mmCIF file of C-alpha atoms in Angstrom:
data_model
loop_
_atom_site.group_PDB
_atom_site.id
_atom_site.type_symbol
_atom_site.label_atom_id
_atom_site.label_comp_id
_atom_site.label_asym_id
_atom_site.label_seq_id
_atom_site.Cartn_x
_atom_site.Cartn_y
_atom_site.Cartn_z
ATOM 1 C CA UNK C 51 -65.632 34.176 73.448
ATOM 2 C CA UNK C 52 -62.569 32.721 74.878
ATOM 3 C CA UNK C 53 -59.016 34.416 74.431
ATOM 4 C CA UNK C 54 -57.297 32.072 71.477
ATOM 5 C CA UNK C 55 -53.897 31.616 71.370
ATOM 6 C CA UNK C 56 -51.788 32.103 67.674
ATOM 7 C CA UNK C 57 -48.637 29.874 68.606
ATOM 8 C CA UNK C 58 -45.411 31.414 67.819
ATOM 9 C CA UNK C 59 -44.682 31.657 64.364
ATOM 10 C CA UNK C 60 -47.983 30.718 63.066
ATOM 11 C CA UNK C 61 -51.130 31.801 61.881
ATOM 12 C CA UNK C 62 -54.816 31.388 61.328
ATOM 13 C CA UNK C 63 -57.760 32.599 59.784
ATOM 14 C CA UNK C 64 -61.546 33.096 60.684
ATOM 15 C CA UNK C 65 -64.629 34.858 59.888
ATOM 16 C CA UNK C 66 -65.513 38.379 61.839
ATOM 17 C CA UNK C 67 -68.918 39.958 60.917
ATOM 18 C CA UNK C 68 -70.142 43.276 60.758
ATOM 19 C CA UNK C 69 -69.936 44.784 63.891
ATOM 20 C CA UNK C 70 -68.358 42.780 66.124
ATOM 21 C CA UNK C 71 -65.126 43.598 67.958
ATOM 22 C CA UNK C 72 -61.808 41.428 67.451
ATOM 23 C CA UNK C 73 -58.870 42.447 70.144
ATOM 24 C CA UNK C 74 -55.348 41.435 69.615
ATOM 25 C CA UNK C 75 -53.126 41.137 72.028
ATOM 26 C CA UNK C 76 -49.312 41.163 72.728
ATOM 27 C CA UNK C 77 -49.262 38.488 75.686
ATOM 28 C CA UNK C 78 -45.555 39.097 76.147
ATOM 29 C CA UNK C 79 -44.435 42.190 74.796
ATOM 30 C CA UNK C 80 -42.692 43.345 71.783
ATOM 31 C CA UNK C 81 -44.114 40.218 69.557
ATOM 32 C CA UNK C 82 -46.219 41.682 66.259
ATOM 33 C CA UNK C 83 -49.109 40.126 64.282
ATOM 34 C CA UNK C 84 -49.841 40.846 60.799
ATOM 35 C CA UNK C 85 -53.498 41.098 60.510
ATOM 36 C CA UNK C 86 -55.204 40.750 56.742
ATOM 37 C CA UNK C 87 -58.896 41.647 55.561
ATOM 38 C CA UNK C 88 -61.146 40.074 52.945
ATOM 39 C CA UNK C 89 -64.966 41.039 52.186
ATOM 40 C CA UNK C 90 -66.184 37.288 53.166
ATOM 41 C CA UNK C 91 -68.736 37.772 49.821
ATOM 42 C CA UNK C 92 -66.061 38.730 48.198
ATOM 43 C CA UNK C 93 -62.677 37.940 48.223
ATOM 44 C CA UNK C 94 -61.170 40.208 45.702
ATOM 45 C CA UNK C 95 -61.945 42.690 48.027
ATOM 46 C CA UNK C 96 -58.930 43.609 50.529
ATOM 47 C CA UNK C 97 -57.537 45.356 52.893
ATOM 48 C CA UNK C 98 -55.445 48.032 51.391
ATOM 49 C CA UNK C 99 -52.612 49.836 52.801
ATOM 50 C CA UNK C 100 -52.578 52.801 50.147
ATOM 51 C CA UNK C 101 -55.912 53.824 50.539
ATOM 52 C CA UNK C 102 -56.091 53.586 54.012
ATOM 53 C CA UNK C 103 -52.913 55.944 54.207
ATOM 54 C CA UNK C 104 -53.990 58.032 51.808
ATOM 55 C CA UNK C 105 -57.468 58.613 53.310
ATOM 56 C CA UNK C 106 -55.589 58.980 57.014
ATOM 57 C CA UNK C 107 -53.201 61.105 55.965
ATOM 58 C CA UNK C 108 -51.062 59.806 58.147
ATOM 59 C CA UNK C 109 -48.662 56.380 58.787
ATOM 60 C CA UNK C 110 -49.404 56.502 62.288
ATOM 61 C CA UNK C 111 -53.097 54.456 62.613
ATOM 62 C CA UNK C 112 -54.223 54.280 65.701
ATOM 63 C CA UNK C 113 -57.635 54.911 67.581
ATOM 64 C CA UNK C 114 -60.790 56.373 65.582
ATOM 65 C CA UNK C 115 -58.679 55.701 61.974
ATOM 66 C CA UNK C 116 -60.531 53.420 59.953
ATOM 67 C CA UNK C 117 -58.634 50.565 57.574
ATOM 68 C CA UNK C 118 -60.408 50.841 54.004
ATOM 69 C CA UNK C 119 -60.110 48.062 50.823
ATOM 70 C CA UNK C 120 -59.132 48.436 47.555
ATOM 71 C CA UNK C 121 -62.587 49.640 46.770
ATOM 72 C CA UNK C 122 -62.082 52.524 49.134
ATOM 73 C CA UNK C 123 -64.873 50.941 51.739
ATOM 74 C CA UNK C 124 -64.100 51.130 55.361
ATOM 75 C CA UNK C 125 -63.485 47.195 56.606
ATOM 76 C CA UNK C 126 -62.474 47.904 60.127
ATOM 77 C CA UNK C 127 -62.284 50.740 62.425
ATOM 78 C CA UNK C 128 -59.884 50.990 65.114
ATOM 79 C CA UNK C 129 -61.711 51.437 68.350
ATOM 80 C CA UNK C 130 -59.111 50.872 71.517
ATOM 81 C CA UNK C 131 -55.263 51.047 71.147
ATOM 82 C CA UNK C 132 -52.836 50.678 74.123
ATOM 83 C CA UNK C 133 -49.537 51.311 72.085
ATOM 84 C CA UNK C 134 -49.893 53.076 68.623
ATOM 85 C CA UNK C 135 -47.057 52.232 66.799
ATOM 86 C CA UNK C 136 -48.061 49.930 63.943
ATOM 87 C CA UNK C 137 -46.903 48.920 60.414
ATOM 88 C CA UNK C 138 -48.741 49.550 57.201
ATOM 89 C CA UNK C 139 -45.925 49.773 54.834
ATOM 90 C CA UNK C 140 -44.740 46.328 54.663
ATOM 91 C CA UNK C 141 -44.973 43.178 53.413
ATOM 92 C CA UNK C 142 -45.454 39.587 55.041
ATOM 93 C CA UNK C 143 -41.850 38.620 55.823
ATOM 94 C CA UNK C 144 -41.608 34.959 53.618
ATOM 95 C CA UNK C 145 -39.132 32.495 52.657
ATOM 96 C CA UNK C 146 -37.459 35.328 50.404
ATOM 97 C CA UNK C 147 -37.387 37.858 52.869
ATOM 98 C CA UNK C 148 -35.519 35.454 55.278
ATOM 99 C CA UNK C 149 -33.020 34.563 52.042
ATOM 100 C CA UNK C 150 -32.323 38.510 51.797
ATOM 101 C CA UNK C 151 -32.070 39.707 55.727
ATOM 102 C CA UNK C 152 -31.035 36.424 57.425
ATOM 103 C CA UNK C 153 -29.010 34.432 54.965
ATOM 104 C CA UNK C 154 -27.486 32.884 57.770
ATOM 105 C CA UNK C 155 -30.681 31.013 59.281
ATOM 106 C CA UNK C 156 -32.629 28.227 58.147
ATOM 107 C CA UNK C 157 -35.306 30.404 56.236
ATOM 108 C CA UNK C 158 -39.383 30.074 57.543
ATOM 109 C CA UNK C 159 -42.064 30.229 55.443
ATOM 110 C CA UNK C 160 -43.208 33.245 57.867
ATOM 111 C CA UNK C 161 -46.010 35.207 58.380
ATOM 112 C CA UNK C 162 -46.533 34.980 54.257
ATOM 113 C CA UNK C 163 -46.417 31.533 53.964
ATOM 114 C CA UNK C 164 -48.893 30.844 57.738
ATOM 115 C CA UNK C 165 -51.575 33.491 55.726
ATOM 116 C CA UNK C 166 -51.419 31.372 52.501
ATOM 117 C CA UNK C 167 -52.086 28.196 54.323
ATOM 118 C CA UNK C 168 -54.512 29.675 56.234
ATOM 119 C CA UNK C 169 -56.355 31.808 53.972
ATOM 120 C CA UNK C 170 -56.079 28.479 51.781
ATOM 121 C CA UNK C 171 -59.747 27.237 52.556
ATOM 122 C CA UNK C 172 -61.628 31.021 52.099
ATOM 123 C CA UNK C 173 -60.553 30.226 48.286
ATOM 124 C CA UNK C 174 -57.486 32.814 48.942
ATOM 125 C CA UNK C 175 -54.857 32.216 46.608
ATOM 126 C CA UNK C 176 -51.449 33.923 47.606
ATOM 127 C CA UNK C 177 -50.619 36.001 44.893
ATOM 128 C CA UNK C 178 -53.800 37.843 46.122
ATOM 129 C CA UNK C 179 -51.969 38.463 49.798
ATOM 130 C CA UNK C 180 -51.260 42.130 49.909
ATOM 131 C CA UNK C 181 -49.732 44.357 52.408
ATOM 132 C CA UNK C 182 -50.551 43.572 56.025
ATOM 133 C CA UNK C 183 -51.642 45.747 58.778
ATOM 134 C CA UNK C 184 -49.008 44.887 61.195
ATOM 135 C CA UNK C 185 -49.955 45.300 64.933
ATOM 136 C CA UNK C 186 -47.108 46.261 67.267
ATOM 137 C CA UNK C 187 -44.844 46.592 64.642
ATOM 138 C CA UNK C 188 -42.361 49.312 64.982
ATOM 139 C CA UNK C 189 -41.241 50.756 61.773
ATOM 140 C CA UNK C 190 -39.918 54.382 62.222
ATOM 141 C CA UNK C 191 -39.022 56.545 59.225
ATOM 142 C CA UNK C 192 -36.944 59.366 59.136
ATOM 143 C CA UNK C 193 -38.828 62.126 57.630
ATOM 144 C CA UNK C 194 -35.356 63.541 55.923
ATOM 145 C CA UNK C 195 -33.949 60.991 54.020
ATOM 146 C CA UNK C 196 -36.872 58.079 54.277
ATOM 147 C CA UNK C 197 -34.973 55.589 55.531
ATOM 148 C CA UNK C 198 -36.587 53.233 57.248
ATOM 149 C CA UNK C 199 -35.777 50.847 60.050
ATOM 150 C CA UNK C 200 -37.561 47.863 61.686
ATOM 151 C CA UNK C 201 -37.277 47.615 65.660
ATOM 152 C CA UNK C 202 -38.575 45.642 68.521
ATOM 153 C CA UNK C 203 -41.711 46.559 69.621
ATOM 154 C CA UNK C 204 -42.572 49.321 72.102
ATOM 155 C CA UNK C 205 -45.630 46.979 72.922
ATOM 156 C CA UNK C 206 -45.236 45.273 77.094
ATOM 157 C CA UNK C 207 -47.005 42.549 77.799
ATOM 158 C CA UNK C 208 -50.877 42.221 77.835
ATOM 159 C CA UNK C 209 -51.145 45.583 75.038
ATOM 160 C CA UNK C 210 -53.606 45.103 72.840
ATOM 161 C CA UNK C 211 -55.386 46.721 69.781
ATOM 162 C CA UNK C 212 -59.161 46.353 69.363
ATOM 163 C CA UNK C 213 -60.964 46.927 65.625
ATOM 164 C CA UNK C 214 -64.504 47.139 64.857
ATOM 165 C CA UNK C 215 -65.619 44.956 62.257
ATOM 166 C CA UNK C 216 -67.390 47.467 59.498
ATOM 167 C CA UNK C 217 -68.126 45.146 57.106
ATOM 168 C CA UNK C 218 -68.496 41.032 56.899
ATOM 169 C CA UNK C 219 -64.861 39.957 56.883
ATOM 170 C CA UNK C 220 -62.283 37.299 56.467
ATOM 171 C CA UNK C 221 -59.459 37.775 58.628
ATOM 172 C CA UNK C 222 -55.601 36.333 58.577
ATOM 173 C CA UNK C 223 -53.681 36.851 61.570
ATOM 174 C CA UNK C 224 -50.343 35.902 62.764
ATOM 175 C CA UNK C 225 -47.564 35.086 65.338
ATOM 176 C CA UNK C 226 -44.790 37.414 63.567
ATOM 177 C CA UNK C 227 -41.608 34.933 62.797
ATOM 178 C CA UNK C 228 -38.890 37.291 61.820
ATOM 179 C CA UNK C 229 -36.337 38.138 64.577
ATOM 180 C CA UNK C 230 -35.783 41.988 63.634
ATOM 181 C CA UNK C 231 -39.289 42.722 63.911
ATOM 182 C CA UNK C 232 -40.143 41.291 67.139
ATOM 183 C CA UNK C 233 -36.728 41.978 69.254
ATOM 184 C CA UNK C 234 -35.242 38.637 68.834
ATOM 185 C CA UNK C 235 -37.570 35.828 70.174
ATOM 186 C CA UNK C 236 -40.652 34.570 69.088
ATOM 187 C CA UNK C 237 -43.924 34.670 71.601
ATOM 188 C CA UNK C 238 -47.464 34.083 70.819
ATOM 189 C CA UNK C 239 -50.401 35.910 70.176
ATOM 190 C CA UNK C 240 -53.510 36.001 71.767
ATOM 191 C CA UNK C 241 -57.207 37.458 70.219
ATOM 192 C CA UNK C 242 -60.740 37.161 71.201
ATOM 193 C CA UNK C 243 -64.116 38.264 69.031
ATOM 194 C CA UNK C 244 -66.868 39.990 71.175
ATOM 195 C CA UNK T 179 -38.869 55.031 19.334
ATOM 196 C CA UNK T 180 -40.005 58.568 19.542
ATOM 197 C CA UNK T 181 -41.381 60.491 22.569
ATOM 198 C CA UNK T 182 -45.065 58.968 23.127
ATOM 199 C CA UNK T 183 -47.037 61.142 24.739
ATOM 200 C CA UNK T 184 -49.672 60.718 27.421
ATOM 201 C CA UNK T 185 -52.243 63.153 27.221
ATOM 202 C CA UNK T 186 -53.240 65.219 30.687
ATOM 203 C CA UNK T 187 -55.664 63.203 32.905
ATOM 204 C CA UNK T 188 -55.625 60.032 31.053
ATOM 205 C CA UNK T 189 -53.185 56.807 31.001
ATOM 206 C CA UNK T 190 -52.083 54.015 28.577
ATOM 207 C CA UNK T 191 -50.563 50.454 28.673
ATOM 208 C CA UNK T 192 -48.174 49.139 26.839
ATOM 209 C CA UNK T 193 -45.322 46.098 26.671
ATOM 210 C CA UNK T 194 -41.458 46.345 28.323
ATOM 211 C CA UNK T 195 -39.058 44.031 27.187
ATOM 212 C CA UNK T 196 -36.662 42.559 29.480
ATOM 213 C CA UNK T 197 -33.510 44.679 29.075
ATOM 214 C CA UNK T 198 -35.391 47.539 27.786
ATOM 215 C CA UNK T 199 -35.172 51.155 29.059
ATOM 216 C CA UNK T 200 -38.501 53.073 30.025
ATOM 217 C CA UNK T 201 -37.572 56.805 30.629
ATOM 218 C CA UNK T 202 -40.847 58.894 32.150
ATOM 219 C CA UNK T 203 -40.252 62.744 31.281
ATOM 220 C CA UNK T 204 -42.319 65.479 32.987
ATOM 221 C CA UNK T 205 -42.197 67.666 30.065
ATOM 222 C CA UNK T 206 -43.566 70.832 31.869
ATOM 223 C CA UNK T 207 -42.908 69.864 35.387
ATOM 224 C CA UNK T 208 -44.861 69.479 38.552
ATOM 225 C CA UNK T 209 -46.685 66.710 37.264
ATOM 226 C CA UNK T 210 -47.266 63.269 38.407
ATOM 227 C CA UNK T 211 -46.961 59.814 36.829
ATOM 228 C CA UNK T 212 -48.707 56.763 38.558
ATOM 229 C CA UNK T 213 -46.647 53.466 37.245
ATOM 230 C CA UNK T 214 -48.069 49.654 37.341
ATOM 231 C CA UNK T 215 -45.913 46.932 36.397
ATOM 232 C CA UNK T 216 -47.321 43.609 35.906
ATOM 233 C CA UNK T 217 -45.214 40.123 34.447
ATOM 234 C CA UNK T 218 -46.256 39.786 30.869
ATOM 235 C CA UNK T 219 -46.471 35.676 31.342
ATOM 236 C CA UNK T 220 -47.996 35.962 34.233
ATOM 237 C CA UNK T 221 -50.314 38.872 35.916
ATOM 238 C CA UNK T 222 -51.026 37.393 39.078
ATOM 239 C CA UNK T 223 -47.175 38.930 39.625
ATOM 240 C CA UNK T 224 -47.658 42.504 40.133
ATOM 241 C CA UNK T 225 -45.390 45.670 41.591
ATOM 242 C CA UNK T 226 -45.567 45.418 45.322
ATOM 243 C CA UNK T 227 -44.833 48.760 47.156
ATOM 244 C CA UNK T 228 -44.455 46.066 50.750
ATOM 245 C CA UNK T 229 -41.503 44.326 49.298
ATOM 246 C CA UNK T 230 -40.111 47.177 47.530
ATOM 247 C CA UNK T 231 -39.664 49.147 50.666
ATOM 248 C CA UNK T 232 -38.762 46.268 52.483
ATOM 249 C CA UNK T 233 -36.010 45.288 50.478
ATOM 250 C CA UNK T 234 -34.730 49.043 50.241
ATOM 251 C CA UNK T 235 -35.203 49.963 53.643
ATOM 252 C CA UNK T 236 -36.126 53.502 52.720
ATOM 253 C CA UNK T 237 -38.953 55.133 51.457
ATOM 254 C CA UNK T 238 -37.403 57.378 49.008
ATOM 255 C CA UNK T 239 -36.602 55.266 45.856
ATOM 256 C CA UNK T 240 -34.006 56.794 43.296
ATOM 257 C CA UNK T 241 -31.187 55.778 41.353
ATOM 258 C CA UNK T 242 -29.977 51.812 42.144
ATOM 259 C CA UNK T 243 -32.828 50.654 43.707
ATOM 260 C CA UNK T 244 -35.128 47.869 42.248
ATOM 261 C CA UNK T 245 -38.931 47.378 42.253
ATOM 262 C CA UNK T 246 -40.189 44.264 43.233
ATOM 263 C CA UNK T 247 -43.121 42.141 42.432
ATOM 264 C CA UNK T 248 -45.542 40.677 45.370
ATOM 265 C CA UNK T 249 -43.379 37.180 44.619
ATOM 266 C CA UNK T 250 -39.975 38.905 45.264
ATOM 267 C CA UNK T 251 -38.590 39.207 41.966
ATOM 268 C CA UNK T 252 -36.652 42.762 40.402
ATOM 269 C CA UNK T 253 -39.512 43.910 38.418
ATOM 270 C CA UNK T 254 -37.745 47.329 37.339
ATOM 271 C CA UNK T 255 -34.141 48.804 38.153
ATOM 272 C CA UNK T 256 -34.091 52.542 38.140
ATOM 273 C CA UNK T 257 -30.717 53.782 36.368
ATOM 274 C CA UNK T 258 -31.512 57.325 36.350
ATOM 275 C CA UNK T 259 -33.436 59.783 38.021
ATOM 276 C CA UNK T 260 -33.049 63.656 37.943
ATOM 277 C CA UNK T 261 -35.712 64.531 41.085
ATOM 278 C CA UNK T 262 -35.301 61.838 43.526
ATOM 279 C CA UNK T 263 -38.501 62.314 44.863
ATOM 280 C CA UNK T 264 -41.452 59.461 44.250
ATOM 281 C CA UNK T 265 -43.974 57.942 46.064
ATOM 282 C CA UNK T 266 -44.612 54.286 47.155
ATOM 283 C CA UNK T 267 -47.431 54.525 49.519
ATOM 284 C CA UNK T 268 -50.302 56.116 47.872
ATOM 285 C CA UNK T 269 -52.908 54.429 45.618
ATOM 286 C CA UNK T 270 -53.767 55.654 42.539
ATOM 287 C CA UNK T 271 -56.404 58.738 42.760
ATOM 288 C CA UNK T 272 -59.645 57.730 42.238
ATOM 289 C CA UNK T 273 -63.665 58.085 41.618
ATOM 290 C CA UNK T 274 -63.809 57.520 45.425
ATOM 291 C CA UNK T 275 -60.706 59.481 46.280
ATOM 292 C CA UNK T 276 -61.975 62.507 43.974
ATOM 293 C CA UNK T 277 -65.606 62.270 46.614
ATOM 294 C CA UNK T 278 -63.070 62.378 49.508
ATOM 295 C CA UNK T 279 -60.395 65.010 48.801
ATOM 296 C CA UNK T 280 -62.438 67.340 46.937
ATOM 297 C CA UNK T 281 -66.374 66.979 47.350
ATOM 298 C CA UNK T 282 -67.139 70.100 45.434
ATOM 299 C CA UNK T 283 -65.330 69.596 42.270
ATOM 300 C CA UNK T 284 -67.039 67.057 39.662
ATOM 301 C CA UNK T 285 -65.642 63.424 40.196
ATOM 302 C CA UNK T 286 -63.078 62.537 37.793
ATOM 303 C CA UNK T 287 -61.946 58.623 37.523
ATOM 304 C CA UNK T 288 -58.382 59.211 38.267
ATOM 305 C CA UNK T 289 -55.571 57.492 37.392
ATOM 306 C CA UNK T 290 -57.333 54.400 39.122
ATOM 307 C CA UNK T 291 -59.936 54.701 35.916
ATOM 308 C CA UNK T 292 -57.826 55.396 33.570
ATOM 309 C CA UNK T 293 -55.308 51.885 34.593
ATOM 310 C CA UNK T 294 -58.306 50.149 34.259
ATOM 311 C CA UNK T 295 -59.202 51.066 30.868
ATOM 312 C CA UNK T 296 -55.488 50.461 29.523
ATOM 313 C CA UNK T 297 -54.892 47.527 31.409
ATOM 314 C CA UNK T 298 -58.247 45.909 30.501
ATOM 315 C CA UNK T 299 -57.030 44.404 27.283
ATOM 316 C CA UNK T 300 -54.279 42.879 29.036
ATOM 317 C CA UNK T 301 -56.744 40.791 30.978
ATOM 318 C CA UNK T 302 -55.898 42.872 33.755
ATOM 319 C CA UNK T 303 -58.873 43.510 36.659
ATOM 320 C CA UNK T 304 -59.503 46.663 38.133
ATOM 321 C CA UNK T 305 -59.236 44.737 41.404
ATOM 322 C CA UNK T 306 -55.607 43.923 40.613
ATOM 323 C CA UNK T 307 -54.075 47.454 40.862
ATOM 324 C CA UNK T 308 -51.911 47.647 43.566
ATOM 325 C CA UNK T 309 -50.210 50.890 44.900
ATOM 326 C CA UNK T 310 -48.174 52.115 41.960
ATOM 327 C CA UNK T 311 -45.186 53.697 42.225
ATOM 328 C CA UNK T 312 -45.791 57.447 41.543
ATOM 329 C CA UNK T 313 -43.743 59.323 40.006
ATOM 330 C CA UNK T 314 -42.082 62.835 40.872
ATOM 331 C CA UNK T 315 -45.144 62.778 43.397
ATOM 332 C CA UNK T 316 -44.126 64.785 46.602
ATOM 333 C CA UNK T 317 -45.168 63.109 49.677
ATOM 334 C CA UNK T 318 -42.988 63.712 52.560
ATOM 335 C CA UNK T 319 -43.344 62.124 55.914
ATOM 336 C CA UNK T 320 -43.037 63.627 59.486
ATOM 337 C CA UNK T 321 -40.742 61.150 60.951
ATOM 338 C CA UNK T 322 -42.163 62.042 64.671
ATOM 339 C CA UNK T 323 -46.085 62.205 64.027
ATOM 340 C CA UNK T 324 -46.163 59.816 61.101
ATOM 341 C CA UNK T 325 -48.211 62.935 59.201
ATOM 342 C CA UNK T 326 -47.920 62.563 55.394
ATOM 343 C CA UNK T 327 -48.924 65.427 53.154
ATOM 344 C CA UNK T 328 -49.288 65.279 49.329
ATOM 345 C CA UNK T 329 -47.165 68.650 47.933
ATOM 346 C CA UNK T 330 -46.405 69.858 44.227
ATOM 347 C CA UNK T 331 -43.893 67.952 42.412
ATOM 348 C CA UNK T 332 -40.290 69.480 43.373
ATOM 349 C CA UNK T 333 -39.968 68.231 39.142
ATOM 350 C CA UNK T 334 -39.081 70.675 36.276
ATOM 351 C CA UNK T 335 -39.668 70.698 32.904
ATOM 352 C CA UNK T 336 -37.625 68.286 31.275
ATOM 353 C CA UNK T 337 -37.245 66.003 34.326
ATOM 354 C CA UNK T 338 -36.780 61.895 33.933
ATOM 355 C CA UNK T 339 -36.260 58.648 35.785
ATOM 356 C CA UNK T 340 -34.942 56.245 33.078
ATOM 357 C CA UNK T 341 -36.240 52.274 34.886
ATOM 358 C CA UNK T 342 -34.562 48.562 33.230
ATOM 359 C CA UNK T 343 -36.741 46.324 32.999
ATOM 360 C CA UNK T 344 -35.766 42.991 34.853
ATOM 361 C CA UNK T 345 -38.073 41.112 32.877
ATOM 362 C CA UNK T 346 -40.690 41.057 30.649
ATOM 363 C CA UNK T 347 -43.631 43.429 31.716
ATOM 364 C CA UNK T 348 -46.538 45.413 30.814
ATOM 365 C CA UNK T 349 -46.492 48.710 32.148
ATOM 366 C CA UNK T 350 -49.812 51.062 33.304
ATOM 367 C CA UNK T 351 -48.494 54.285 33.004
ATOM 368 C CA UNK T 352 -50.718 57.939 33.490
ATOM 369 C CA UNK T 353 -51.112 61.608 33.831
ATOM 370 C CA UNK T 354 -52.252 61.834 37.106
ATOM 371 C CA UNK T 355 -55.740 63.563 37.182
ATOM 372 C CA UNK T 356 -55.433 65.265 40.874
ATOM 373 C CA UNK T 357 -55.036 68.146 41.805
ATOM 374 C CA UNK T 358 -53.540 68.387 44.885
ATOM 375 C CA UNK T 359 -50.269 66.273 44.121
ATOM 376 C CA UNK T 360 -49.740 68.263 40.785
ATOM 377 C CA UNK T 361 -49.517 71.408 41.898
ATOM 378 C CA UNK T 362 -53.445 72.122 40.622
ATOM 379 C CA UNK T 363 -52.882 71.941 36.695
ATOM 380 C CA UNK T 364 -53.019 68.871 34.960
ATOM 381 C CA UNK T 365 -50.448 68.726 32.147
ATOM 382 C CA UNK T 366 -48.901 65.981 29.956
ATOM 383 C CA UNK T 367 -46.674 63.248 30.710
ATOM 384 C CA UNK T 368 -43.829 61.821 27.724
ATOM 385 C CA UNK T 369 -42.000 58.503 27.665
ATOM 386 C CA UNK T 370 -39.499 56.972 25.375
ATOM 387 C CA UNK T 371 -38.639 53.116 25.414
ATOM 388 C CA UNK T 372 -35.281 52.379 24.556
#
């Protein structure tokens, strides 16, 4: 298929079946997508970051790591990486999240509020939106005290992340709109399904 | 009220008033606690590890910090804490986890099984535990590879956090069952509500 384009700050959501391959890509550079998972015959299955960390044993997914649900079954598999450094810790940033870090700004619905709508017609609601595998997002955590702190993205333009579908799946995806997390400015996203 | 106690490998549920005080004690230390918090009006609004350590910007909760629900309200406040060492990121243990971690040991249904059961008669689905907040579990991070490693409790007998509730809750609350992030015994876990 066709490279699709995720305008900035937005999002969509589409079906992804066993087995095929869904690449996202950072057309621009340092720009980050939160990417959810659903069991498309079952919704109340998700993607879940706590047993996918716990199973990797690490924070740092990248190629070969699989992302598992709630039910501890392997949903996707990451199969190509060009920048490993991803998020798995955090939320969606929402309309609250802009209150609390840019009280200053007109708050955006963000990345929360583009999965509700678009997770809307799978029958989603979004209480049931949990955290989100966030591509390109740079997240570093000092290992001494835990603090952590959100930075632009070491992703350049045209890196992308490819993940094997492992199960039939319902996918949200976005356009990241907060300004910490994506060095200021607010680009696109592109992804294709093969 | 008196000390309840929590028997080793199992968990219980139970109501939190807004205002009230929740104090977990390790009573022989070295042991974990998994906590759930879900809105007593309302259990679509859970505990949400994302926001939590969003808000904070650290991954080491203690003393002052809040827990928040997947809707961004304060779930919990702790006011006291004599370790200073939890974890956020991990799910609770589970059938699935036990297959993983330790395939030659007889399965056990974890602290996963064991919210279940309590939370059941809340109306609560086993598909609606999110990653609790664990505590006096010992998971440090390697700030440069992203490793995480699950250690024995740094907790001694006679340990406590002491959490406010923010508002009105019911709490999931166990023993935790494995035995890598208790040190390999499985003891007891006390709390008091004040």
């Amino acid at each position: 298929m066709n490279m699709m384009v995720i305008p900035e700050r937005s999002g969509t959501a589409f079906r992804l079946s066993a087995g095929k391959m869904l690449t996202v890509v950072d057309p621009k550079g340092e720009q980050v997508a939160d990417l959810l998972a659903f069991n498309a015959d079952d919704m109340d299955e998700a993607i879940s970051s706590g047993r996918t960390l716990d199973y990797a044993e690490t924070i740092r997914l990248t190629t070969g790591h699989r992302l598992y649900s709630n039910r501890s079954n392997a949903m996707l598999e990451i199969v190509e990486d060009t920048v490993g450094m991803h998020d798995f810790l955090l939320t969606p940033c929402s309309v609250d999240t802009f209150h609390h870090f840019y009280p200053g700004q007109p708050p955006h619905r963000g990345c929360f509020g583009n999965l509700a709508e678009a997770l809307a017609p799978y029958g989603i609601e979004p209480d049931r939106i949990p955290v989100a595998f966030n591509c390109f997002m740079n997240v570093p955590i000092d290992g001494e005290t835990g603090k952590l702190r959100v930075l632009p993205p070491i992703s350049k333009a045209g890196d992308h992340i490819t993940l094997r579908a492992e199960m039939d799946l319902v996918i949200g995806l976005t356009a990241c709109s907060a300004p910490d997390s994506n060095g200021g400015s607010f680009k696109p996203i592109h992804y294709r399904i093969e």
